[in-house]
mmCIF file of C-alpha atoms in Angstrom:
data_model
loop_
_atom_site.group_PDB
_atom_site.id
_atom_site.type_symbol
_atom_site.label_atom_id
_atom_site.label_comp_id
_atom_site.label_asym_id
_atom_site.label_seq_id
_atom_site.Cartn_x
_atom_site.Cartn_y
_atom_site.Cartn_z
ATOM 1 C CA MET A 1 4.131 40.612 -19.094
ATOM 2 C CA LEU A 2 1.147 38.833 -17.211
ATOM 3 C CA PHE A 3 3.024 35.713 -16.116
ATOM 4 C CA GLN A 4 6.375 34.331 -16.546
ATOM 5 C CA VAL A 5 7.006 31.727 -18.989
ATOM 6 C CA GLY A 6 10.520 31.995 -19.873
ATOM 7 C CA GLY A 7 13.581 30.696 -18.066
ATOM 8 C CA GLN A 8 15.110 34.174 -17.025
ATOM 9 C CA GLY A 9 15.797 35.336 -13.511
ATOM 10 C CA THR A 10 16.124 33.205 -10.508
ATOM 11 C CA ARG A 11 12.242 32.556 -9.996
ATOM 12 C CA PRO A 12 11.484 29.248 -11.769
ATOM 13 C CA THR A 13 8.580 29.300 -14.060
ATOM 14 C CA PHE A 14 5.319 27.431 -13.282
ATOM 15 C CA PHE A 15 6.136 24.658 -15.506
ATOM 16 C CA GLU A 16 9.131 24.006 -13.782
ATOM 17 C CA MET A 17 7.608 23.886 -10.370
ATOM 18 C CA ALA A 18 4.819 21.704 -11.541
ATOM 19 C CA ALA A 19 7.255 19.169 -13.103
ATOM 20 C CA ALA A 20 9.201 19.116 -9.813
ATOM 21 C CA GLN A 21 5.782 18.905 -7.862
ATOM 22 C CA GLN A 22 4.649 15.798 -10.010
ATOM 23 C CA LEU A 23 8.003 13.858 -10.219
ATOM 24 C CA PRO A 24 7.495 12.064 -6.680
ATOM 25 C CA ALA A 25 4.028 10.628 -7.837
ATOM 26 C CA SER A 26 5.216 9.483 -11.220
ATOM 27 C CA LEU A 27 8.287 8.027 -9.429
ATOM 28 C CA ARG A 28 5.888 6.030 -7.138
ATOM 29 C CA ALA A 29 3.715 4.960 -9.949
ATOM 30 C CA ALA A 30 6.957 3.632 -11.883
ATOM 31 C CA LEU A 31 8.320 1.929 -8.884
ATOM 32 C CA THR A 32 5.029 0.037 -7.962
ATOM 33 C CA TYR A 33 4.949 -1.203 -11.457
ATOM 34 C CA SER A 34 8.447 -2.298 -11.521
ATOM 35 C CA ILE A 35 7.970 -4.250 -8.131
ATOM 36 C CA GLY A 36 4.919 -5.645 -9.331
ATOM 37 C CA VAL A 37 6.803 -7.149 -12.360
ATOM 38 C CA LEU A 38 9.456 -8.461 -10.038
ATOM 39 C CA ALA A 39 6.804 -9.986 -7.761
ATOM 40 C CA LEU A 40 5.553 -12.097 -10.638
ATOM 41 C CA ARG A 41 8.858 -14.063 -10.412
ATOM 42 C CA ARG A 42 9.671 -13.509 -6.885
ATOM 43 C CA PRO A 43 6.588 -13.594 -4.647
ATOM 44 C CA PHE A 44 8.755 -12.040 -1.870
ATOM 45 C CA PHE A 45 8.123 -8.678 -3.348
ATOM 46 C CA HIS A 46 4.325 -9.066 -2.841
ATOM 47 C CA ARG A 47 5.113 -7.963 0.948
ATOM 48 C CA VAL A 48 6.779 -4.905 -0.357
ATOM 49 C CA LEU A 49 3.428 -4.211 -2.186
ATOM 50 C CA ASP A 50 1.308 -4.609 0.869
ATOM 51 C CA TYR A 51 3.142 -1.911 2.596
ATOM 52 C CA GLU A 52 3.547 0.268 -0.470
ATOM 53 C CA ASP A 53 2.784 3.600 1.458
ATOM 54 C CA GLU A 54 5.358 2.583 4.279
ATOM 55 C CA PHE A 55 8.207 1.480 1.755
ATOM 56 C CA PHE A 56 7.851 4.484 -0.544
ATOM 57 C CA SER A 57 7.886 6.990 2.371
ATOM 58 C CA LEU A 58 10.899 5.351 4.015
ATOM 59 C CA LEU A 59 12.647 5.742 0.579
ATOM 60 C CA MET A 60 11.601 9.367 0.045
ATOM 61 C CA LEU A 61 12.461 10.052 3.819
ATOM 62 C CA VAL A 62 16.104 9.071 3.176
ATOM 63 C CA LEU A 63 16.407 10.918 -0.247
ATOM 64 C CA GLU A 64 14.732 14.130 0.794
ATOM 65 C CA THR A 65 16.754 14.286 4.261
ATOM 66 C CA HIS A 66 19.885 13.575 2.119
ATOM 67 C CA SER A 67 19.177 16.116 -0.839
ATOM 68 C CA LEU A 68 18.051 18.897 1.923
ATOM 69 C CA ARG A 69 21.272 18.389 3.731
ATOM 70 C CA THR A 70 23.522 18.593 0.658
ATOM 71 C CA THR A 71 21.883 20.680 -1.604
ATOM 72 C CA ASP A 72 19.156 22.681 0.223
ATOM 73 C CA ALA A 73 16.413 21.409 -2.019
ATOM 74 C CA SER A 74 14.230 18.468 -2.361
ATOM 75 C CA PHE A 75 15.199 15.463 -4.285
ATOM 76 C CA SER A 76 12.952 16.417 -7.320
ATOM 77 C CA GLU A 77 13.986 20.235 -7.076
ATOM 78 C CA SER A 78 17.745 19.195 -7.137
ATOM 79 C CA LEU A 79 17.063 17.222 -10.441
ATOM 80 C CA TYR A 80 15.690 20.294 -12.169
ATOM 81 C CA GLY A 81 18.460 22.645 -10.777
ATOM 82 C CA LEU A 82 16.198 24.308 -8.113
ATOM 83 C CA ARG A 83 17.022 25.534 -4.602
ATOM 84 C CA ARG A 84 15.289 26.460 -1.493
ATOM 85 C CA ARG A 85 15.797 29.668 0.040
ATOM 86 C CA GLY A 86 14.723 31.121 3.389
ATOM 87 C CA VAL A 87 12.605 34.437 2.943
ATOM 88 C CA ASN A 88 13.379 37.480 5.214
ATOM 89 C CA VAL A 89 11.030 40.429 4.195
ATOM 90 C CA LYS A 90 12.341 42.751 6.858
ATOM 91 C CA VAL A 91 15.378 44.163 5.087
ATOM 92 C CA LYS A 92 17.169 47.262 5.837
ATOM 93 C CA LYS A 93 17.836 49.388 2.937
ATOM 94 C CA GLU A 94 21.716 49.640 3.212
ATOM 95 C CA ASP A 95 21.763 45.721 3.048
ATOM 96 C CA SER A 96 21.640 44.811 -0.514
ATOM 97 C CA ARG A 97 23.100 41.412 -0.350
ATOM 98 C CA SER A 98 20.984 38.567 -1.804
ATOM 99 C CA VAL A 99 17.940 41.034 -2.154
ATOM 100 C CA SER A 100 15.502 40.351 -4.808
ATOM 101 C CA GLY A 101 13.732 43.124 -6.709
ATOM 102 C CA ASP A 102 10.730 43.089 -4.485
ATOM 103 C CA GLY A 103 12.519 43.650 -1.382
ATOM 104 C CA ILE A 104 12.912 40.152 -0.224
ATOM 105 C CA GLN A 105 16.069 38.533 1.231
ATOM 106 C CA HIS A 106 17.066 35.228 0.490
ATOM 107 C CA ARG A 107 19.389 32.948 2.932
ATOM 108 C CA GLY A 108 20.341 29.565 3.456
ATOM 109 C CA LEU A 109 17.819 27.247 4.900
ATOM 110 C CA ALA A 110 17.754 26.885 8.848
ATOM 111 C CA LYS A 111 17.468 23.618 10.479
ATOM 112 C CA HIS A 112 14.033 24.076 11.449
ATOM 113 C CA GLN A 113 13.113 24.799 7.969
ATOM 114 C CA LYS A 114 14.667 21.552 6.653
ATOM 115 C CA VAL A 115 12.929 19.676 9.295
ATOM 116 C CA LEU A 116 9.476 21.330 8.219
ATOM 117 C CA SER A 117 10.388 20.612 4.645
ATOM 118 C CA VAL A 118 10.839 16.860 5.236
ATOM 119 C CA VAL A 119 7.294 16.921 7.067
ATOM 120 C CA PHE A 120 5.560 18.681 4.185
ATOM 121 C CA LEU A 121 7.398 16.511 1.673
ATOM 122 C CA VAL A 122 6.859 13.153 3.251
ATOM 123 C CA VAL A 123 5.049 12.834 6.404
ATOM 124 C CA LEU A 124 1.955 14.858 5.378
ATOM 125 C CA PRO A 125 1.633 12.966 1.884
ATOM 126 C CA TYR A 126 2.042 9.572 3.714
ATOM 127 C CA PHE A 127 -0.953 10.506 6.286
ATOM 128 C CA LYS A 128 -3.002 11.689 3.347
ATOM 129 C CA SER A 129 -2.415 8.493 1.394
ATOM 130 C CA LYS A 130 -3.539 6.650 4.715
ATOM 131 C CA LEU A 131 -6.639 8.705 4.980
ATOM 132 C CA HIS A 132 -7.336 8.271 1.421
ATOM 133 C CA ALA A 133 -7.168 4.391 1.679
ATOM 134 C CA ILE A 134 -9.405 4.567 4.800
ATOM 135 C CA TYR A 135 -11.948 6.783 3.083
ATOM 136 C CA ASN A 136 -12.073 4.484 0.088
ATOM 137 C CA LYS A 137 -12.447 1.452 2.444
ATOM 138 C CA GLU A 138 -15.397 3.318 4.346
ATOM 139 C CA ARG A 139 -17.166 4.204 1.220
ATOM 140 C CA GLU A 140 -17.153 0.640 -0.012
ATOM 141 C CA VAL A 141 -18.801 -0.350 3.304
ATOM 142 C CA ARG A 142 -21.366 2.343 2.903
ATOM 143 C CA LEU A 143 -22.035 1.195 -0.683
ATOM 144 C CA GLN A 144 -22.407 -2.388 0.366
ATOM 145 C CA ALA A 145 -24.674 -1.414 2.996
ATOM 146 C CA SER A 146 -26.887 0.390 0.778
ATOM 147 C CA LEU A 147 -27.121 -2.295 -1.693
ATOM 148 C CA TRP A 148 -27.329 -5.331 0.845
ATOM 149 C CA GLY A 149 -28.307 -3.740 4.030
ATOM 150 C CA ASP A 150 -26.279 -3.515 7.215
ATOM 151 C CA ASP A 151 -24.691 -6.412 8.524
ATOM 152 C CA ASN A 152 -25.979 -6.010 11.716
ATOM 153 C CA GLU A 153 -29.603 -6.060 10.497
ATOM 154 C CA ARG A 154 -29.341 -8.894 8.246
ATOM 155 C CA PHE A 155 -27.587 -11.137 10.976
ATOM 156 C CA ASN A 156 -29.344 -10.049 13.983
ATOM 157 C CA ASP A 157 -30.942 -13.500 14.757
ATOM 158 C CA SER A 158 -28.098 -15.437 13.354
ATOM 159 C CA GLU A 159 -25.879 -18.031 15.384
ATOM 160 C CA VAL A 160 -22.290 -19.033 14.705
ATOM 161 C CA TYR A 161 -20.272 -21.720 16.129
ATOM 162 C CA ASP A 162 -16.805 -21.139 18.093
ATOM 163 C CA VAL A 163 -13.681 -23.079 17.722
ATOM 164 C CA ARG A 164 -14.963 -25.677 20.153
ATOM 165 C CA GLY A 165 -18.197 -26.224 18.390
ATOM 166 C CA ASP A 166 -20.454 -24.548 21.065
ATOM 167 C CA LEU A 167 -23.297 -22.235 19.677
ATOM 168 C CA VAL A 168 -22.710 -18.583 20.498
ATOM 169 C CA PRO A 169 -25.102 -15.894 19.315
ATOM 170 C CA THR A 170 -23.841 -12.915 17.455
ATOM 171 C CA ARG A 171 -24.951 -10.605 20.188
ATOM 172 C CA THR A 172 -22.654 -12.184 22.482
ATOM 173 C CA LEU A 173 -19.788 -11.664 19.967
ATOM 174 C CA ARG A 174 -20.920 -7.973 19.598
ATOM 175 C CA VAL A 175 -20.637 -7.523 23.317
ATOM 176 C CA GLU A 176 -17.215 -9.084 23.387
ATOM 177 C CA ALA A 177 -15.742 -6.839 20.757
ATOM 178 C CA SER A 178 -12.808 -4.925 21.635
ATOM 179 C CA VAL A 179 -12.470 -1.072 22.433
ATOM 180 C CA ARG A 180 -10.062 -0.940 19.865
ATOM 181 C CA GLU A 181 -12.244 -1.998 16.971
ATOM 182 C CA ARG A 182 -15.022 0.154 18.272
ATOM 183 C CA VAL A 183 -12.654 3.164 18.316
ATOM 184 C CA MET A 184 -11.267 2.158 14.743
ATOM 185 C CA ASN A 185 -14.782 1.884 13.314
ATOM 186 C CA LYS A 186 -15.656 5.274 14.707
ATOM 187 C CA PHE A 187 -12.388 6.582 13.282
ATOM 188 C CA GLN A 188 -13.240 5.355 9.842
ATOM 189 C CA LYS A 189 -16.779 6.767 9.982
ATOM 190 C CA ILE A 190 -15.147 10.222 11.034
ATOM 191 C CA VAL A 191 -12.682 9.955 8.094
ATOM 192 C CA GLY A 192 -15.237 9.234 5.675
ATOM 193 C CA ALA A 193 -17.282 12.078 6.881
ATOM 194 C CA CYS A 194 -14.329 14.731 6.938
ATOM 195 C CA TYR A 195 -12.058 13.397 4.502
ATOM 196 C CA PRO A 196 -13.777 14.949 1.263
ATOM 197 C CA TRP A 197 -13.943 18.255 2.746
ATOM 198 C CA LEU A 198 -10.526 18.332 3.742
ATOM 199 C CA HIS A 199 -9.317 17.018 0.364
ATOM 200 C CA ALA A 200 -11.578 19.575 -1.421
ATOM 201 C CA SER A 201 -9.941 22.323 0.788
ATOM 202 C CA SER A 202 -6.432 21.244 0.205
ATOM 203 C CA GLU A 203 -6.818 20.738 -3.537
ATOM 204 C CA GLY A 204 -8.663 24.211 -3.473
ATOM 205 C CA LEU A 205 -5.571 25.871 -1.572
ATOM 206 C CA SER A 206 -3.187 24.286 -3.924
ATOM 207 C CA PHE A 207 -5.023 25.514 -6.949
ATOM 208 C CA THR A 208 -5.112 29.033 -5.598
ATOM 209 C CA TYR A 209 -1.456 29.172 -4.889
ATOM 210 C CA GLN A 210 -0.523 27.695 -8.205
ATOM 211 C CA LEU A 211 -2.693 30.115 -9.946
ATOM 212 C CA LEU A 212 -1.291 33.128 -7.983
ATOM 213 C CA TYR A 213 2.056 31.839 -8.597
ATOM 214 C CA LEU A 214 1.237 31.634 -12.320
ATOM 215 C CA LEU A 215 0.116 35.260 -12.259
ATOM 216 C CA ASP A 216 3.058 36.568 -10.323
ATOM 217 C CA ALA A 217 1.024 37.553 -7.259
ATOM 218 C CA THR A 218 3.016 35.650 -4.900
ATOM 219 C CA GLY A 219 6.515 34.002 -4.503
ATOM 220 C CA PHE A 220 5.161 30.871 -2.846
ATOM 221 C CA TYR A 221 4.166 27.977 -5.202
ATOM 222 C CA SER A 222 2.188 26.126 -2.238
ATOM 223 C CA LEU A 223 0.834 26.797 1.335
ATOM 224 C CA GLY A 224 3.583 24.484 2.754
ATOM 225 C CA LEU A 225 6.311 26.849 1.259
ATOM 226 C CA GLN A 226 4.586 29.856 2.775
ATOM 227 C CA VAL A 227 4.350 27.992 6.048
ATOM 228 C CA ILE A 228 7.983 27.135 6.100
ATOM 229 C CA GLY A 229 9.142 30.463 4.935
ATOM 230 C CA VAL A 230 10.768 29.404 1.786
ATOM 231 C CA HIS A 231 11.293 30.372 -1.800
ATOM 232 C CA VAL A 232 12.323 28.043 -4.562
ATOM 233 C CA CYS A 233 14.927 29.637 -6.708
ATOM 234 C CA ARG A 234 17.046 28.532 -9.621
ATOM 235 C CA ALA A 235 20.715 27.515 -8.759
ATOM 236 C CA THR A 236 23.395 29.779 -10.100
ATOM 237 C CA GLY A 237 26.085 28.110 -12.055
ATOM 238 C CA GLN A 238 28.470 28.433 -9.263
ATOM 239 C CA GLU A 239 26.107 26.740 -6.799
ATOM 240 C CA LEU A 240 25.904 23.779 -9.306
ATOM 241 C CA MET A 241 29.605 23.768 -9.312
ATOM 242 C CA ASP A 242 30.198 23.576 -5.775
ATOM 243 C CA THR A 243 27.745 20.919 -5.069
ATOM 244 C CA SER A 244 30.231 18.233 -5.168
ATOM 245 C CA SER A 245 32.662 20.086 -3.201
ATOM 246 C CA ARG A 246 30.130 20.877 -0.554
ATOM 247 C CA ILE A 247 29.145 17.201 -0.232
ATOM 248 C CA SER A 248 32.660 16.393 0.123
ATOM 249 C CA LYS A 249 32.928 18.975 3.159
ATOM 250 C CA ILE A 250 29.799 17.638 4.834
ATOM 251 C CA ARG A 251 30.936 14.098 4.623
ATOM 252 C CA SER A 252 34.454 14.854 5.922
ATOM 253 C CA HIS A 253 33.007 16.930 8.738
ATOM 254 C CA GLU A 254 31.027 13.799 9.718
ATOM 255 C CA ARG A 255 33.852 11.502 9.704
ATOM 256 C CA GLU A 256 36.020 13.798 11.873
ATOM 257 C CA ARG A 257 33.105 13.539 14.373
ATOM 258 C CA LEU A 258 33.532 9.997 14.868
ATOM 259 C CA ARG A 259 34.660 9.085 18.252
ATOM 260 C CA GLY A 260 36.152 5.925 19.749
ATOM 261 C CA PRO A 261 39.190 3.509 19.064
ATOM 262 C CA PRO A 262 40.694 3.705 15.528
ATOM 263 C CA TRP A 263 39.588 0.230 14.917
ATOM 264 C CA LEU A 264 36.112 1.526 15.792
ATOM 265 C CA LYS A 265 36.489 4.771 13.581
ATOM 266 C CA ALA A 266 37.391 2.576 10.815
ATOM 267 C CA ILE A 267 34.200 0.472 10.914
ATOM 268 C CA GLN A 268 32.294 3.524 11.279
ATOM 269 C CA GLY A 269 33.817 5.248 8.287
ATOM 270 C CA GLY A 270 33.466 2.346 6.238
ATOM 271 C CA ILE A 271 29.752 1.941 7.221
ATOM 272 C CA LEU A 272 29.397 5.891 6.261
ATOM 273 C CA THR A 273 31.328 5.357 3.083
ATOM 274 C CA CYS A 274 28.676 2.597 2.168
ATOM 275 C CA MET A 275 25.787 4.572 3.032
ATOM 276 C CA TYR A 276 27.000 7.649 1.025
ATOM 277 C CA THR A 277 27.861 5.599 -2.129
ATOM 278 C CA MET A 278 24.174 3.701 -1.948
ATOM 279 C CA LEU A 279 22.769 7.203 -1.637
ATOM 280 C CA ASP A 280 24.755 8.345 -4.654
ATOM 281 C CA TYR A 281 23.711 5.355 -6.551
ATOM 282 C CA ALA A 282 20.052 5.679 -5.356
ATOM 283 C CA GLN A 283 20.121 9.493 -6.582
ATOM 284 C CA THR A 284 21.655 8.795 -9.987
ATOM 285 C CA GLY A 285 20.176 5.526 -10.807
ATOM 286 C CA LEU A 286 16.595 6.036 -9.501
ATOM 287 C CA ILE A 287 15.334 7.904 -12.192
ATOM 288 C CA ALA A 288 17.184 6.192 -15.115
ATOM 289 C CA ALA A 289 15.965 2.763 -13.822
ATOM 290 C CA VAL A 290 12.300 4.117 -13.693
ATOM 291 C CA PHE A 291 12.438 5.560 -17.315
ATOM 292 C CA PHE A 292 13.895 2.213 -18.370
ATOM 293 C CA PHE A 293 11.030 0.251 -16.961
ATOM 294 C CA LYS A 294 8.636 2.520 -18.226
ATOM 295 C CA MET A 295 10.206 2.241 -21.613
ATOM 296 C CA MET A 296 10.232 -1.431 -21.510
ATOM 297 C CA GLU A 297 6.275 -1.335 -20.317
ATOM 298 C CA TRP A 298 5.542 0.577 -23.317
ATOM 299 C CA TRP A 299 7.687 -1.666 -25.678
ATOM 300 C CA TYR A 300 6.241 -5.025 -24.506
ATOM 301 C CA GLN A 301 2.761 -3.618 -24.241
ATOM 302 C CA SER A 302 2.918 -2.460 -27.773
ATOM 303 C CA ALA A 303 4.233 -5.702 -29.236
ATOM 304 C CA GLU A 304 1.801 -7.576 -27.061
ATOM 305 C CA GLU A 305 -1.122 -5.439 -28.562
ATOM 306 C CA ARG A 306 0.222 -6.051 -31.873
ATOM 307 C CA MET A 307 0.146 -9.685 -31.381
ATOM 308 C CA SER A 308 -3.047 -10.009 -29.713
ATOM 309 C CA ALA A 309 -5.028 -7.531 -31.712
ATOM 310 C CA PRO A 310 -7.471 -9.313 -34.036
ATOM 311 C CA THR A 311 -7.121 -8.842 -37.784
ATOM 312 C CA VAL A 312 -9.527 -6.216 -38.956
ATOM 313 C CA TYR A 313 -11.138 -7.143 -42.282
ATOM 314 C CA PRO A 314 -13.118 -4.772 -44.611
ATOM 315 C CA PRO A 315 -16.808 -5.436 -44.028
ATOM 316 C CA PRO A 316 -18.482 -7.997 -46.527
ATOM 317 C CA PRO A 317 -20.638 -6.499 -49.331
ATOM 318 C CA PRO A 318 -24.463 -6.419 -48.981
ATOM 319 C CA PRO A 319 -26.114 -9.401 -50.497
ATOM 320 C CA PRO A 320 -28.024 -8.786 -53.627
ATOM 321 C CA PRO A 321 -31.570 -7.873 -53.644
ATOM 322 C CA PRO A 322 -34.067 -10.707 -54.056
ATOM 323 C CA LYS A 323 -35.457 -11.163 -57.531
ATOM 324 C CA VAL A 324 -39.049 -10.658 -58.255
ATOM 325 C CA ALA A 325 -40.722 -13.840 -59.381
ATOM 326 C CA LYS A 326 -42.514 -13.807 -62.739
ATOM 327 C CA GLU A 327 -45.744 -15.108 -61.179
ATOM 328 C CA GLY A 328 -45.247 -12.811 -58.121
ATOM 329 C CA ILE A 329 -46.999 -9.545 -57.340
ATOM 330 C CA PRO A 330 -45.317 -6.646 -59.034
ATOM 331 C CA LEU A 331 -43.654 -4.041 -56.951
ATOM 332 C CA PRO A 332 -45.481 -0.697 -56.850
ATOM 333 C CA PRO A 333 -43.503 2.524 -58.116
ATOM 334 C CA ASN A 334 -44.027 4.238 -54.755
ATOM 335 C CA ARG A 335 -42.000 2.432 -52.048
ATOM 336 C CA THR A 336 -44.603 3.387 -49.523
ATOM 337 C CA ILE A 337 -47.267 1.620 -50.990
ATOM 338 C CA CYS A 338 -48.225 -1.856 -49.858
ATOM 339 C CA PRO A 339 -48.037 -4.281 -52.938
ATOM 340 C CA LEU A 340 -51.014 -6.340 -51.574
ATOM 341 C CA CYS A 341 -53.636 -3.631 -51.100
ATOM 342 C CA SER A 342 -51.916 -0.692 -53.242
ATOM 343 C CA GLU A 343 -52.554 1.719 -50.394
ATOM 344 C CA LYS A 344 -50.047 3.565 -48.129
ATOM 345 C CA ARG A 345 -48.616 0.906 -45.511
ATOM 346 C CA ALA A 346 -50.364 0.668 -42.074
ATOM 347 C CA ASN A 347 -48.235 -1.094 -39.372
ATOM 348 C CA PRO A 348 -45.371 -1.866 -41.716
ATOM 349 C CA SER A 349 -43.897 -5.401 -41.375
ATOM 350 C CA VAL A 350 -41.171 -7.246 -43.260
ATOM 351 C CA VAL A 351 -40.872 -10.866 -44.313
ATOM 352 C CA THR A 352 -37.465 -11.664 -43.377
ATOM 353 C CA VAL A 353 -36.889 -14.394 -46.045
ATOM 354 C CA SER A 354 -37.183 -11.646 -49.002
ATOM 355 C CA GLY A 355 -36.861 -8.201 -47.113
ATOM 356 C CA PHE A 356 -40.041 -6.740 -48.729
ATOM 357 C CA VAL A 357 -42.514 -4.688 -46.615
ATOM 358 C CA PHE A 358 -46.279 -4.604 -46.370
ATOM 359 C CA CYS A 359 -49.054 -3.951 -44.347
ATOM 360 C CA TYR A 360 -49.020 -6.275 -41.028
ATOM 361 C CA THR A 361 -52.544 -7.389 -41.649
ATOM 362 C CA CYS A 362 -52.272 -8.086 -45.357
ATOM 363 C CA ILE A 363 -48.984 -9.977 -45.075
ATOM 364 C CA PHE A 364 -50.143 -11.986 -42.175
ATOM 365 C CA LYS A 365 -53.481 -13.070 -44.105
ATOM 366 C CA TYR A 366 -51.330 -13.948 -47.430
ATOM 367 C CA VAL A 367 -48.497 -15.801 -45.581
ATOM 368 C CA SER A 368 -50.969 -17.728 -43.438
ATOM 369 C CA GLN A 369 -52.848 -18.841 -46.656
ATOM 370 C CA TYR A 370 -50.296 -19.384 -49.007
ATOM 371 C CA LYS A 371 -47.030 -20.013 -46.871
ATOM 372 C CA ARG A 372 -44.749 -17.877 -49.129
ATOM 373 C CA CYS A 373 -43.802 -14.284 -49.950
ATOM 374 C CA PRO A 374 -46.111 -12.559 -52.329
ATOM 375 C CA ILE A 375 -43.198 -11.195 -54.312
ATOM 376 C CA THR A 376 -40.400 -13.807 -54.561
ATOM 377 C CA LEU A 377 -42.553 -16.635 -54.036
ATOM 378 C CA MET A 378 -39.999 -17.939 -51.345
ATOM 379 C CA PRO A 379 -41.494 -20.363 -48.684
ATOM 380 C CA ALA A 380 -42.228 -18.428 -45.434
ATOM 381 C CA ASN A 381 -44.638 -18.641 -42.623
ATOM 382 C CA VAL A 382 -46.061 -16.224 -39.934
ATOM 383 C CA ASP A 383 -42.735 -16.651 -37.713
ATOM 384 C CA HIS A 384 -40.841 -14.914 -40.560
ATOM 385 C CA ILE A 385 -42.984 -11.818 -40.215
ATOM 386 C CA ARG A 386 -41.219 -9.009 -38.262
ATOM 387 C CA ARG A 387 -42.774 -5.440 -37.333
ATOM 388 C CA LEU A 388 -40.857 -2.475 -38.345
ATOM 389 C CA PHE A 389 -41.005 0.605 -35.632
ATOM 390 C CA HIS A 390 -39.376 3.375 -37.805
ATOM 391 C CA ASP A 391 -42.657 5.297 -38.358
ATOM 392 C CA MET A 392 -43.188 5.554 -34.380
#
């Protein structure tokens, strides 16, 4: 089989890995929307939206650290029943424990692998988001400069007033610019020039690894996993059952490490218990809350669209054709013939009051003289003549 699509073996399918990778982005979008809805009633939440990157990175830092410590998997991977395993390619032939069919031995995550996992899961996406924001800002500045010209060129000879009302030339203000602003401007220009290449390289590497993973050519879904030396595997049934007991052992061990008088240990134990409870509620209730808000968004948006959508009526029937007057000029059997000159129409023009078409010179002379349509005898003037361009 060319690539794996079923759910057999410990190797996750491409679709499982893709769903686990896309979950943080969907989670961020849903949280941003939820906080935006709350900000309509509580303006305090606008401050959270102003620091959206920092808030979401801090939240994911707590969740990813806790998930890696307790389940050896990222937050999204643990929801899909996946686990991270360290890779050891150099395996002795007599050692057959935890060895896959391709001669790769899987083991638990080391401490440095957990730290690097947090770096690739939280720190690098945070910096990428900030660089993307700086690039968008620099691109807007360049676009405005291309449309309106450089601000330095537009205001070279302008003058401004300081707080005391003294006249200060802009050259003096530019000389007094701080070193930090100059460094930031240069940094933004460097980011604006380099970020597209970095982004294209990152996306190209991600696509390459995903394609190779889909074709079973590699066991690493991304470059980050290969740098860390980690394979993502399906958790066995026993591992899923032992997760709760493992979490309890870790928490008991942390309580035993507390030092100090009994009353201090009691306070520290209570704080740890509160933190663990909050983490448990965050892990179990975060996804449910996000799906709830997205469902409410869909529900209210659909209802609002139904209420605000205009009623669509069928188009009205076309008006009946104008009647030919008894005293008017009869219509020729050939529709391309002008009724006035009885020749093929040249520069066809229509009389808007009746809709009949004539030669422009013929109808202009007739309407200028008789002030009516020659067929229906309806009142008309030269302003009612319109040129038709269907033959050009």
